[in-house]
Short mmCIF file of C-alpha atoms in Angstrom, two decimals:
data_model
loop_
_atom_site.label_atom_id
_atom_site.label_comp_id
_atom_site.label_asym_id
_atom_site.label_seq_id
_atom_site.Cartn_x
_atom_site.Cartn_y
_atom_site.Cartn_z
CA UNK A 1 79.75 111.04 81.30
CA UNK A 2 81.35 107.76 82.34
CA UNK A 3 78.96 105.03 83.45
CA UNK A 4 79.87 102.60 86.24
CA UNK A 5 78.34 99.24 87.10
CA UNK A 6 76.94 99.01 90.62
CA UNK A 7 77.33 96.16 93.10
CA UNK A 8 75.86 95.24 96.47
CA UNK A 9 77.90 94.89 99.67
CA UNK A 10 78.77 91.29 98.69
CA UNK A 11 80.02 92.42 95.28
CA UNK A 12 77.07 90.98 93.45
CA UNK A 13 76.06 93.07 90.40
CA UNK A 14 72.88 95.06 90.99
CA UNK A 15 72.10 95.25 87.29
CA UNK A 16 72.15 99.04 87.28
CA UNK A 17 74.61 101.82 86.57
CA UNK A 18 75.62 105.18 87.94
CA UNK A 19 77.23 108.22 86.41
CA UNK A 20 80.76 108.85 87.66
CA UNK A 21 80.91 111.73 90.12
CA UNK A 22 77.32 111.41 91.33
CA UNK A 23 77.13 110.13 94.93
CA UNK A 24 75.94 106.55 95.25
CA UNK A 25 72.89 105.52 97.26
CA UNK A 26 73.14 103.44 100.40
CA UNK A 27 73.89 99.82 99.47
CA UNK A 28 75.45 100.71 96.10
CA UNK A 29 79.15 100.17 95.47
CA UNK A 30 81.52 100.65 92.51
CA UNK A 31 84.71 98.94 91.39
CA UNK A 32 88.02 100.80 91.36
CA UNK A 33 91.37 99.37 90.29
CA UNK A 34 95.06 100.13 90.90
CA UNK A 35 98.32 98.62 89.73
CA UNK A 36 101.65 98.99 91.51
CA UNK A 37 104.64 98.24 89.33
CA UNK A 38 107.82 97.43 91.24
CA UNK A 39 111.29 97.64 89.76
CA UNK A 40 113.38 94.52 90.44
CA UNK A 41 115.40 96.71 92.87
CA UNK A 42 112.25 97.16 95.02
CA UNK A 43 111.23 100.72 94.08
CA UNK A 44 107.67 101.48 92.96
CA UNK A 45 106.78 103.37 89.80
CA UNK A 46 104.66 106.37 90.84
CA UNK A 47 102.90 109.10 88.89
CA UNK A 48 102.18 112.74 89.64
CA UNK A 49 98.64 113.85 88.91
CA UNK A 50 98.04 116.95 86.82
CA UNK A 51 97.58 120.29 88.60
CA UNK A 52 94.00 120.73 87.34
CA UNK A 53 92.65 117.35 88.53
CA UNK A 54 89.54 117.72 90.68
CA UNK A 55 90.77 115.27 93.31
CA UNK A 56 94.32 115.43 94.67
CA UNK A 57 95.83 117.83 92.11
CA UNK A 58 99.64 117.78 91.85
CA UNK A 59 99.90 114.86 94.26
CA UNK A 60 101.80 111.68 93.59
CA UNK A 61 99.98 108.35 93.37
CA UNK A 62 100.57 104.65 92.73
CA UNK A 63 101.52 103.56 89.20
CA UNK A 64 98.02 103.77 87.69
CA UNK A 65 94.39 103.45 88.67
CA UNK A 66 90.81 104.47 88.17
CA UNK A 67 87.25 103.23 87.98
CA UNK A 68 86.03 100.19 86.09
CA UNK A 69 83.61 101.45 83.46
CA UNK A 70 80.25 99.79 82.83
CA UNK A 71 80.77 96.38 81.28
CA UNK A 72 84.44 96.13 82.23
CA UNK A 73 86.06 93.54 84.44
CA UNK A 74 88.73 94.70 86.85
CA UNK A 75 91.42 93.24 84.58
CA UNK A 76 90.05 95.12 81.57
CA UNK A 77 89.80 98.33 83.56
CA UNK A 78 93.38 98.26 84.87
CA UNK A 79 94.79 97.39 81.44
CA UNK A 80 92.89 100.37 79.99
CA UNK A 81 93.93 102.76 82.78
CA UNK A 82 97.60 101.77 82.59
CA UNK A 83 97.65 102.20 78.82
CA UNK A 84 95.75 105.50 78.90
CA UNK A 85 97.80 107.05 81.69
CA UNK A 86 101.30 105.77 80.90
CA UNK A 87 101.13 104.20 77.44
CA UNK A 88 102.19 100.86 78.94
CA UNK A 89 100.44 97.81 77.48
CA UNK A 90 100.25 94.81 79.83
CA UNK A 91 97.93 91.85 79.33
CA UNK A 92 95.88 91.40 82.50
CA UNK A 93 93.47 88.87 80.96
CA UNK A 94 94.85 85.96 83.00
CA UNK A 95 95.51 87.97 86.14
CA UNK A 96 93.48 88.42 89.26
CA UNK A 97 94.07 91.18 91.79
CA UNK A 98 96.48 90.33 94.56
CA UNK A 99 94.04 91.81 97.06
CA UNK A 100 91.12 94.21 97.40
CA UNK A 101 90.72 97.18 99.68
CA UNK A 102 87.21 98.22 100.65
CA UNK A 103 86.33 101.88 100.85
CA UNK A 104 83.10 103.73 101.58
CA UNK A 105 81.72 103.61 98.02
CA UNK A 106 83.29 100.43 96.69
CA UNK A 107 85.96 97.88 96.14
CA UNK A 108 89.52 98.64 95.00
CA UNK A 109 91.26 95.72 93.30
CA UNK A 110 95.03 96.07 93.51
CA UNK A 111 97.38 94.34 91.09
CA UNK A 112 101.13 93.96 91.71
CA UNK A 113 103.70 93.54 88.96
CA UNK A 114 107.50 93.47 88.91
CA UNK A 115 108.93 94.95 85.74
CA UNK A 116 111.92 97.14 84.89
CA UNK A 117 110.12 99.90 83.00
CA UNK A 118 112.17 102.48 81.08
CA UNK A 119 110.63 105.81 82.12
CA UNK A 120 111.78 107.41 78.86
CA UNK A 121 109.57 105.01 76.89
CA UNK A 122 106.36 105.89 78.71
CA UNK A 123 103.76 108.06 77.00
CA UNK A 124 102.11 110.17 79.69
CA UNK A 125 98.46 111.17 79.26
CA UNK A 126 98.76 114.95 79.45
CA UNK A 127 95.24 115.39 80.91
CA UNK A 128 95.99 113.02 83.81
CA UNK A 129 99.72 112.68 84.47
CA UNK A 130 102.48 115.29 84.61
CA UNK A 131 105.43 113.18 85.77
CA UNK A 132 106.61 109.69 86.75
CA UNK A 133 109.50 108.36 88.79
CA UNK A 134 110.71 105.40 90.81
CA UNK A 135 110.34 105.77 94.60
CA UNK A 136 111.32 103.75 97.65
CA UNK A 137 108.95 102.98 100.52
CA UNK A 138 110.60 105.68 102.62
CA UNK A 139 110.29 108.20 99.77
CA UNK A 140 106.54 107.59 99.58
CA UNK A 141 106.02 107.67 103.35
CA UNK A 142 107.88 110.99 103.51
CA UNK A 143 105.76 112.32 100.64
CA UNK A 144 102.57 111.31 102.50
CA UNK A 145 103.79 113.21 105.57
CA UNK A 146 104.54 116.31 103.51
CA UNK A 147 101.21 116.20 101.65
CA UNK A 148 102.89 115.52 98.29
CA UNK A 149 101.36 112.02 97.96
CA UNK A 150 97.72 110.97 98.13
CA UNK A 151 97.05 110.30 101.83
CA UNK A 152 96.85 106.51 101.74
CA UNK A 153 97.24 104.67 105.00
CA UNK A 154 100.95 104.28 105.62
CA UNK A 155 100.30 100.67 106.62
CA UNK A 156 98.95 100.01 103.10
CA UNK A 157 102.12 101.45 101.53
CA UNK A 158 104.29 99.35 103.86
CA UNK A 159 102.22 96.26 103.05
CA UNK A 160 102.73 96.84 99.32
CA UNK A 161 106.48 97.17 99.75
CA UNK A 162 106.65 94.13 102.03
CA UNK A 163 104.95 92.12 99.30
CA UNK A 164 107.33 93.69 96.77
CA UNK A 165 110.35 92.46 98.75
CA UNK A 166 109.05 88.91 98.91
CA UNK A 167 109.12 88.08 95.25
CA UNK A 168 108.48 88.85 91.66
CA UNK A 169 104.93 89.46 90.57
CA UNK A 170 103.56 88.56 87.21
CA UNK A 171 99.98 88.52 88.52
CA UNK A 172 99.18 85.14 87.06
CA UNK A 173 97.67 82.34 89.09
CA UNK A 174 100.24 79.65 89.87
CA UNK A 175 99.18 76.01 89.36
CA UNK A 176 101.10 74.98 92.47
CA UNK A 177 98.57 76.52 94.79
CA UNK A 178 97.99 80.20 94.45
CA UNK A 179 99.58 83.50 93.61
CA UNK A 180 103.24 84.25 93.80
CA UNK A 181 102.79 86.67 96.69
#
């Protein structure tokens, strides 16, 4: 059973852990991570979850994501998840998330990267991922409406694509005053 570090509402470590899948107590939060890889043409790399997944089977999702395991930083967790799910090795050690989304049981750090990935070179984790493809903002919004995509807020998807149009992401902190977002 996977163990997760727990945090308080201010994201301060509580010094205790929980087993993944067991509901958290009031005042306990976990860290989740996602990465959205954008092609230089503006499309996002998305993955289709396996049909036997407990949550959202057969639905499409962002490039990669999951929970940070006990002892992992967000950067370590997203590097692990991306490699496990798609076989894509990216060094996140000098990256910080572009933003975080808060949800009922935790914090979701979201990383943005621009990279022309060859889909034929990806190694899909058969237990997690059944397919990958590039998709436009409109493709994803249509998939949300049809129930084919995880039901994220459409405003979040539009925000991601708006950021994707504004530049190239390497995730690294820029010395001239911030992130390249």
